[in-house]
């Protein structure tokens, strides 16, 4: 595959490109979904192809094709250069690329049990079995799914890069829905999206779907009779780690994508409230807030060896002790901002142009435990598992809903609460954080469905998170 990618690069340079790169990709995926004891979805897909980028003046050109021969690869390189040349006629100054030494390397994700070696019948029995168990436990609608992805990449650039990677990912999810007279309630496990990682089938076994199915069904049924979450203009809020992962994704991860900050995503995904002139000085949160983007974390869903520009994976500080210090970037966006390339550029398959995506954007753990947070709270609520989210296109004002909550009184967890919501403004919210969970509660949550770009690209991102407490937060709907 290196030869095919190399042929595309040579052709793009011959057609006038001052820089070109190519990604040859072989990928396959599997999804199995069951509902109420019956498998309703079983799909396997394979995709192989080549994507070529060419840079001329102020513009990128991109062209992709499936199952390329060397001759077709050369034509793809020429076509990418032609598109770049046509685009640069009406564009601005020449694009610069952040300096990077050529890399020759190979990387494979850790995989103790190959998901493709697990018999299909066993996977089907798992999702069928847990939905049956949830139905027996009181769920009116029970759903479960497993997903597997395998990707092989070969990357070549005109600067001398030659990188290959073998990435295997998998995970599973389940949910129980209880239907009442006037509303429905749902409980999900391990979270609203499930749990996924750059690991083998051992991850799915560790989730113990079967062992958790009865509890999830019982909680969904119990929520129908639970009291509605009270409204508070300001109260202490404790979030579980799964909800914290969503909070990080929406109010931090997207906000620090440099293409959004520069306005490149304004037409579709929006911009960011962050201003590059304040990088290194802006207070994003409390002193306890330290967030990194780290694609080297073993087993996390946003992990890899090299991004789709050949930049080696490395940790990037995003917020350090409450101060905004870093961004998610690629070579072109980093050059504009005067920063080192962040290694955060990836594409959804061979036929999509690489763009800035989250890696593993997560909160570093602290010293407290969830139990200690509850014990230290006289009056508040504990919420977990996302149900809904709404955030403006600058990633500043937000309102999130959770599947379940519990009242906290005098340091003890009390009655279950249904339909809880909370709302805040990002820097004020993060500035109110005064307790965070310890390393034993640090979970690498995986989000396999982050959408961005036109045409839409679905990214796999990771979010290390722990429970945390926030002071003076608006909870529920207030007048």
Coordinates of C-alpha atoms in Angstrom, one line a residue:
X1 CA 0.0 0.0 0.0
X2 CA 3.0 2.3 0.5
X3 CA 3.6 2.1 -3.3
X4 CA 0.1 3.1 -4.2
X5 CA 0.2 6.0 -1.8
X6 CA 3.6 7.0 -3.1
X7 CA 2.4 7.0 -6.7
X8 CA -0.3 9.5 -5.7
X9 CA 2.1 11.8 -4.0
X10 CA 4.5 11.8 -7.0
X11 CA 1.6 12.6 -9.3
X12 CA 0.4 15.5 -7.2
X13 CA 3.9 17.0 -7.0
X14 CA 4.2 16.6 -10.7
X15 CA 1.0 18.5 -11.2
X16 CA 2.3 21.5 -9.2
X17 CA 1.5 20.7 -5.6
X18 CA 4.1 22.1 -3.1
X19 CA 3.0 19.5 -0.5
X20 CA 1.0 16.3 -0.8
X21 CA 0.1 13.4 1.4
X22 CA -1.9 10.2 0.9
X23 CA -3.6 7.7 3.2
X24 CA -4.3 4.1 2.0
X25 CA -6.9 2.5 4.3
X26 CA -8.4 -0.9 4.8
X27 CA -11.3 -1.0 7.3
X28 CA -14.1 -3.2 8.4
X29 CA -16.8 -2.8 11.0
X30 CA -19.5 -4.8 12.7
X31 CA -22.7 -3.8 14.5
X32 CA -25.1 -6.2 16.2
X33 CA -28.3 -4.8 17.8
X34 CA -31.1 -6.5 19.7
X35 CA -34.5 -5.3 20.9
X36 CA -36.7 -7.2 23.3
X37 CA -34.8 -10.4 22.9
X38 CA -34.6 -10.4 19.1
X39 CA -31.7 -9.3 16.9
X40 CA -32.9 -6.6 14.6
X41 CA -29.6 -5.4 13.2
X42 CA -26.5 -7.4 12.1
X43 CA -24.3 -5.6 9.7
X44 CA -20.7 -6.0 8.6
X45 CA -19.0 -3.6 6.2
X46 CA -15.6 -3.4 4.5
X47 CA -14.1 -0.3 2.9
X48 CA -10.8 0.1 1.2
X49 CA -9.5 3.1 -0.6
X50 CA -7.1 6.0 -0.9
X51 CA -7.4 9.7 0.0
X52 CA -5.0 12.3 -1.4
X53 CA -4.4 15.9 -0.2
X54 CA -2.5 18.4 -2.3
X55 CA -1.6 21.9 -1.2
X56 CA -1.2 24.7 -3.8
X57 CA -1.1 28.4 -2.6
X58 CA -3.9 29.1 -0.3
X59 CA -5.9 25.9 -0.8
X60 CA -6.1 22.2 -0.2
X61 CA -7.3 19.9 -2.9
X62 CA -8.7 16.4 -1.9
X63 CA -9.6 13.4 -4.0
X64 CA -10.4 9.9 -3.0
X65 CA -11.1 6.6 -4.7
X66 CA -11.9 3.0 -3.7
X67 CA -9.6 0.0 -4.4
X68 CA -6.9 2.0 -6.2
X69 CA -4.4 0.6 -8.7
X70 CA -1.1 2.5 -9.1
X71 CA -2.4 4.1 -12.3
X72 CA -5.6 5.2 -10.6
X73 CA -3.6 6.5 -7.6
X74 CA -1.6 8.7 -9.9
X75 CA -4.7 10.1 -11.5
X76 CA -6.1 10.8 -7.9
X77 CA -2.9 12.7 -7.1
X78 CA -3.3 14.8 -10.3
X79 CA -6.9 15.4 -9.5
X80 CA -6.2 16.6 -6.0
X81 CA -3.7 19.1 -7.3
X82 CA -6.2 20.3 -9.9
X83 CA -8.8 20.9 -7.2
X84 CA -6.3 22.8 -5.1
X85 CA -5.3 25.0 -8.0
X86 CA -8.9 25.8 -8.9
X87 CA -9.7 26.7 -5.3
X88 CA -6.7 29.0 -4.8
X89 CA -7.8 31.4 -7.5
X90 CA -10.4 33.0 -5.2
X91 CA -8.7 32.3 -1.9
X92 CA -6.3 34.3 0.3
X93 CA -2.6 34.0 1.4
X94 CA -0.6 30.8 1.0
X95 CA -1.2 28.2 3.7
X96 CA 1.8 27.4 5.8
X97 CA 2.4 24.1 7.6
X98 CA 3.9 23.7 11.0
X99 CA 7.4 22.3 10.9
X100 CA 7.6 18.6 11.5
X101 CA 10.4 16.1 11.0
X102 CA 9.6 13.2 8.6
X103 CA 8.6 10.1 10.6
X104 CA 9.0 6.4 9.7
X105 CA 7.0 4.3 12.1
X106 CA 4.5 1.6 12.9
X107 CA 1.9 1.3 15.6
X108 CA -0.7 -1.2 16.8
X109 CA -3.3 -0.9 19.5
X110 CA -3.3 -3.3 22.4
X111 CA -5.7 -6.2 21.9
X112 CA -5.8 -9.2 24.2
X113 CA -8.8 -10.8 22.5
X114 CA -9.4 -10.1 18.9
X115 CA -13.1 -9.1 18.5
X116 CA -13.2 -10.8 15.1
X117 CA -12.2 -14.1 16.7
X118 CA -15.2 -14.2 19.0
X119 CA -17.9 -16.4 17.5
X120 CA -20.8 -14.4 16.0
X121 CA -23.2 -16.7 17.8
X122 CA -21.7 -15.6 21.1
X123 CA -22.1 -11.9 20.4
X124 CA -25.7 -12.4 19.2
X125 CA -26.5 -14.4 22.4
X126 CA -25.0 -11.6 24.5
X127 CA -27.2 -8.8 23.2
X128 CA -30.3 -11.0 22.9
X129 CA -29.8 -12.3 26.5
X130 CA -29.4 -9.0 28.2
X131 CA -32.5 -7.5 26.5
X132 CA -34.4 -10.6 27.6
X133 CA -33.1 -10.1 31.2
X134 CA -34.1 -6.4 31.2
X135 CA -37.6 -7.3 30.0
X136 CA -37.9 -9.8 32.8
X137 CA -36.7 -7.1 35.2
X138 CA -39.5 -4.7 34.3
X139 CA -38.4 -2.9 31.1
X140 CA -41.1 -2.3 28.4
X141 CA -38.4 -1.7 25.8
X142 CA -34.9 -3.3 26.1
X143 CA -32.1 -2.6 23.7
X144 CA -28.5 -3.7 23.5
X145 CA -25.7 -3.5 20.9
X146 CA -22.1 -4.3 20.3
X147 CA -19.7 -2.7 17.8
X148 CA -16.4 -3.6 16.4
X149 CA -14.0 -1.6 14.2
X150 CA -10.7 -2.5 12.6
X151 CA -8.6 -0.1 10.6
X152 CA -5.2 -0.5 8.8
X153 CA -3.6 2.7 7.5
X154 CA -0.6 3.5 5.5
X155 CA 0.4 7.2 5.4
X156 CA 3.0 8.8 3.0
X157 CA 3.9 12.5 2.6
X158 CA 6.0 14.5 0.2
X159 CA 8.2 15.4 3.1
X160 CA 9.2 11.7 3.6
X161 CA 6.7 10.3 6.1
X162 CA 6.0 6.6 6.0
X163 CA 3.7 5.4 8.8
X164 CA 1.5 2.4 9.2
X165 CA -1.1 1.7 11.9
X166 CA -3.4 -1.2 13.0
X167 CA -6.2 0.0 15.2
X168 CA -8.8 -2.3 16.7
X169 CA -11.8 -0.8 18.7
X170 CA -14.9 -2.2 20.2
X171 CA -17.6 -1.8 22.8
X172 CA -21.2 -2.3 23.8
X173 CA -24.3 -0.5 25.2
X174 CA -27.7 -1.4 26.6
X175 CA -30.7 0.5 27.8
X176 CA -34.0 -0.2 29.5
X177 CA -37.1 2.0 28.9
X178 CA -40.1 1.9 31.2
X179 CA -43.4 3.3 29.9
X180 CA -45.8 5.0 32.3
X181 CA -49.2 6.7 31.9
X182 CA -47.8 10.1 31.1
X183 CA -44.1 9.7 30.4
X184 CA -41.3 7.2 29.8
X185 CA -38.0 6.8 31.7
X186 CA -34.8 5.2 30.5
X187 CA -31.7 3.9 32.2
X188 CA -28.6 3.2 30.2
X189 CA -25.5 1.2 30.9
X190 CA -22.5 1.8 30.9
X191 CA -23.7 5.2 29.7
X192 CA -26.1 6.8 27.2
X193 CA -23.7 5.8 24.4
X194 CA -22.2 2.7 26.0
X195 CA -18.5 2.2 26.5
X196 CA -15.9 1.8 23.8
X197 CA -12.2 1.8 23.6
X198 CA -9.1 1.0 21.5
X199 CA -9.0 -2.5 22.9
X200 CA -10.1 -6.0 22.2
X201 CA -13.2 -7.9 23.2
X202 CA -11.9 -8.1 26.8
X203 CA -13.4 -4.6 27.2
X204 CA -16.9 -5.9 26.5
X205 CA -16.4 -8.8 28.9
X206 CA -15.3 -6.4 31.7
X207 CA -18.5 -4.4 31.2
X208 CA -20.6 -7.3 32.5
X209 CA -23.7 -6.4 30.7
X210 CA -25.5 -9.5 32.0
X211 CA -24.7 -8.7 35.6
X212 CA -26.0 -5.1 35.3
X213 CA -29.2 -5.8 33.2
X214 CA -31.6 -6.4 36.1
X215 CA -30.5 -3.3 38.0
X216 CA -30.9 -1.1 34.9
X217 CA -34.4 -2.4 34.3
X218 CA -35.4 -1.9 38.0
X219 CA -34.0 1.7 38.0
X220 CA -36.0 2.6 34.9
X221 CA -39.2 1.3 36.4
X222 CA -38.4 3.0 39.7
X223 CA -37.9 6.4 38.0
X224 CA -41.6 6.4 36.9
X225 CA -42.6 6.7 40.5
X226 CA -39.7 8.9 41.6
X227 CA -40.2 12.6 42.6
X228 CA -39.4 15.2 40.0
X229 CA -36.2 16.9 40.5
X230 CA -36.8 20.2 42.5
X231 CA -35.7 23.5 41.0
X232 CA -32.9 25.5 42.6
X233 CA -31.6 28.9 41.6
X234 CA -28.2 27.8 43.1
X235 CA -27.3 24.5 44.7
X236 CA -24.4 22.1 45.1
X237 CA -24.2 19.7 42.1
X238 CA -22.2 16.5 42.0
X239 CA -21.8 14.8 38.6
X240 CA -20.9 11.2 38.0
X241 CA -18.0 10.4 35.7
X242 CA -20.2 9.5 32.6
X243 CA -22.0 12.8 32.7
X244 CA -18.6 14.5 33.3
X245 CA -17.4 12.9 30.1
X246 CA -20.2 14.6 28.1
X247 CA -19.6 17.9 30.0
X248 CA -15.9 17.8 28.9
X249 CA -16.8 16.8 25.4
X250 CA -19.3 19.6 24.8
X251 CA -18.0 22.5 26.8
X252 CA -14.3 22.0 26.6
X253 CA -13.4 19.6 23.8
X254 CA -15.3 21.4 21.0
X255 CA -14.4 24.8 22.4
X256 CA -10.6 24.2 22.1
X257 CA -10.7 22.9 18.5
X258 CA -8.5 25.4 16.7
X259 CA -10.4 25.3 13.5
X260 CA -13.5 26.4 15.4
X261 CA -11.6 29.2 17.1
X262 CA -10.3 30.4 13.7
X263 CA -13.8 30.3 12.3
X264 CA -13.3 27.5 9.8
X265 CA -16.3 25.5 11.2
X266 CA -18.6 28.5 11.6
X267 CA -21.0 27.6 8.8
X268 CA -21.8 24.2 10.2
X269 CA -20.7 23.4 13.7
X270 CA -20.1 26.9 15.0
X271 CA -17.2 28.8 16.5
X272 CA -15.8 29.1 20.1
X273 CA -16.0 31.7 22.9
X274 CA -12.2 31.4 23.2
X275 CA -9.9 34.1 21.9
X276 CA -6.4 33.1 20.9
X277 CA -5.0 36.4 22.3
X278 CA -5.9 35.1 25.7
X279 CA -4.2 31.7 25.4
X280 CA -2.0 31.3 28.4
X281 CA -3.8 33.8 30.6
X282 CA -7.6 33.2 30.4
X283 CA -9.2 31.6 33.5
X284 CA -11.2 28.6 32.2
X285 CA -12.0 27.1 35.6
X286 CA -10.9 26.6 39.2
X287 CA -7.4 25.6 40.3
X288 CA -8.5 22.0 40.4
X289 CA -9.2 22.0 36.6
X290 CA -6.4 20.3 34.6
X291 CA -7.4 18.9 31.2
X292 CA -5.1 17.2 28.7
X293 CA -5.6 15.9 25.2
X294 CA -3.6 12.7 25.2
X295 CA -3.7 10.2 22.3
X296 CA -1.2 8.0 24.1
X297 CA -3.5 6.7 26.8
X298 CA -3.6 2.9 26.6
X299 CA -7.0 1.6 25.5
X300 CA -8.8 4.9 25.3
X301 CA -11.0 5.4 22.2
X302 CA -9.2 8.5 21.1
X303 CA -5.8 6.8 21.1
X304 CA -3.5 6.2 18.1
X305 CA 0.2 6.2 17.2
X306 CA 0.1 9.0 14.6
X307 CA -2.6 11.3 13.4
X308 CA -3.6 11.6 9.8
X309 CA -0.8 14.1 9.1
X310 CA 1.9 11.7 10.4
X311 CA 2.3 13.7 13.7
X312 CA 3.3 11.3 16.5
X313 CA 0.7 11.1 19.3
X314 CA 1.7 13.1 22.3
X315 CA -0.1 14.7 25.3
X316 CA -1.1 18.3 25.0
X317 CA -2.0 20.5 28.0
X318 CA -5.4 22.2 27.4
X319 CA -6.2 23.7 30.8
X320 CA -3.6 23.7 33.6
X321 CA -4.7 24.5 37.1
X322 CA -7.6 26.5 35.7
X323 CA -5.8 28.5 33.1
X324 CA -6.4 27.9 29.3
X325 CA -3.0 26.9 27.9
X326 CA -3.6 24.7 24.8
X327 CA -5.7 23.8 21.8
X328 CA -6.4 20.9 19.5
X329 CA -4.7 21.6 16.2
X330 CA -3.2 20.4 12.9
X331 CA -0.2 21.6 11.0
X332 CA -2.0 24.3 9.0
X333 CA -4.1 25.7 11.9
X334 CA -1.1 25.5 14.3
X335 CA 1.0 27.5 11.9
X336 CA -1.5 30.3 11.7
X337 CA -1.6 30.5 15.5
X338 CA 2.1 30.2 15.9
X339 CA 2.0 26.9 17.8
X340 CA 3.5 23.5 17.5
X341 CA 1.3 21.0 15.6
X342 CA -0.9 19.3 18.1
X343 CA -1.3 15.9 16.4
X344 CA -5.1 16.1 16.4
X345 CA -6.1 15.7 12.8
X346 CA -8.1 12.7 11.7
X347 CA -10.5 11.7 9.0
X348 CA -13.6 9.4 9.0
X349 CA -12.3 6.9 6.4
X350 CA -10.3 7.2 3.2
X351 CA -12.9 9.4 1.4
X352 CA -13.0 12.3 3.9
X353 CA -10.4 15.1 4.2
X354 CA -8.6 15.1 7.6
X355 CA -9.6 17.8 10.0
X356 CA -9.1 18.7 13.7
X357 CA -10.7 16.2 16.0
X358 CA -10.6 15.5 19.7
X359 CA -8.2 12.8 20.9
X360 CA -8.6 11.8 24.6
X361 CA -9.7 15.1 26.1
X362 CA -10.0 14.5 29.8
X363 CA -9.9 15.8 33.3
X364 CA -7.0 14.7 35.4
X365 CA -8.1 13.1 38.7
X366 CA -7.7 14.7 42.2
X367 CA -7.7 13.4 45.7
X368 CA -11.4 12.9 46.8
X369 CA -13.8 10.1 46.2
X370 CA -17.5 10.3 45.2
X371 CA -18.4 9.1 48.7
X372 CA -16.4 12.0 50.2
X373 CA -18.1 14.5 48.0
X374 CA -21.5 13.3 49.1
X375 CA -20.4 13.3 52.8
X376 CA -19.2 16.9 52.4
X377 CA -22.4 18.2 50.9
X378 CA -25.2 19.4 53.2
X379 CA -27.8 20.2 50.5
X380 CA -27.5 19.3 46.9
X381 CA -28.1 16.8 44.1
X382 CA -26.1 14.0 42.5
X383 CA -26.8 13.5 38.8
X384 CA -25.5 10.9 36.3
X385 CA -25.9 9.5 32.8
X386 CA -26.7 12.0 30.1
X387 CA -30.1 12.1 28.6
X388 CA -30.1 15.4 26.6
X389 CA -27.8 18.2 25.8
X390 CA -28.1 21.7 24.4
X391 CA -25.2 24.2 24.0
X392 CA -24.8 27.3 21.9
X393 CA -22.6 27.4 18.8
X394 CA -19.8 29.2 20.8
X395 CA -19.8 26.4 23.4
X396 CA -20.6 28.9 26.2
X397 CA -24.2 28.6 27.5
X398 CA -25.5 25.1 28.0
X399 CA -28.3 23.0 29.6
X400 CA -27.9 19.3 30.1
X401 CA -30.4 16.7 31.3
X402 CA -29.6 13.4 33.0
X403 CA -31.3 10.1 33.3
X404 CA -31.2 9.9 37.0
X405 CA -30.5 12.0 40.1
X406 CA -30.5 11.7 43.9
X407 CA -31.1 14.3 46.6
X408 CA -28.3 14.9 49.0
X409 CA -29.2 16.0 52.5
X410 CA -26.7 16.3 55.4
X411 CA -24.0 14.3 53.7
X412 CA -26.2 11.4 52.7
X413 CA -27.7 10.2 49.4
X414 CA -31.5 10.3 49.7
X415 CA -34.5 10.0 47.4
X416 CA -34.2 9.2 43.7
X417 CA -35.1 12.1 41.4
X418 CA -36.4 12.0 37.8
X419 CA -35.9 14.4 34.9
X420 CA -33.1 16.4 36.4
X421 CA -31.5 19.2 34.4
X422 CA -28.8 21.8 35.1
X423 CA -27.7 24.9 33.3
X424 CA -24.6 27.2 33.4
X425 CA -22.1 29.2 31.5
X426 CA -18.9 27.3 30.8
X427 CA -16.2 29.4 32.6
X428 CA -18.4 30.1 35.6
X429 CA -19.4 26.4 35.8
X430 CA -15.8 25.2 35.7
X431 CA -14.8 27.9 38.0
X432 CA -17.2 26.6 40.7
X433 CA -15.6 23.1 40.8
X434 CA -14.2 22.5 44.3
X435 CA -13.9 18.7 44.6
X436 CA -12.9 16.0 42.0
X437 CA -12.6 12.2 42.1
X438 CA -9.4 10.3 42.6
X439 CA -7.4 8.0 40.3
X440 CA -9.3 4.9 41.4
X441 CA -12.5 6.5 39.9
X442 CA -10.8 7.7 36.7
X443 CA -12.7 6.2 33.7
X444 CA -11.7 6.5 30.0
X445 CA -15.1 7.0 28.5
X446 CA -15.4 6.5 24.7
X447 CA -17.6 8.5 22.4
X448 CA -17.9 6.8 19.0
X449 CA -20.4 9.3 17.4
X450 CA -18.9 12.8 17.5
X451 CA -20.2 14.6 14.4
X452 CA -18.3 17.4 12.6
X453 CA -17.6 18.7 9.1
X454 CA -19.3 19.0 5.8
X455 CA -19.9 16.4 4.6
X456 CA -20.4 15.0 8.1
X457 CA -17.6 13.0 9.6
X458 CA -18.1 10.7 12.6
X459 CA -15.2 10.7 15.0
X460 CA -14.1 8.4 17.8
X461 CA -13.1 10.4 20.9
X462 CA -12.1 9.6 24.4
X463 CA -12.9 11.4 27.6
X464 CA -11.1 10.4 30.8
X465 CA -13.3 11.6 33.7
X466 CA -14.0 11.4 37.4
X467 CA -16.9 12.5 39.5
X468 CA -16.8 16.2 40.5
X469 CA -18.6 18.7 42.7
X470 CA -19.7 22.2 41.5
X471 CA -21.0 25.0 43.9
X472 CA -24.0 27.3 43.3
X473 CA -25.3 25.7 40.1
X474 CA -28.8 26.2 38.7
X475 CA -30.7 22.9 38.7
X476 CA -34.2 22.2 37.3
X477 CA -36.5 24.7 35.6
X478 CA -36.8 28.0 37.5
X479 CA -38.9 31.0 36.8

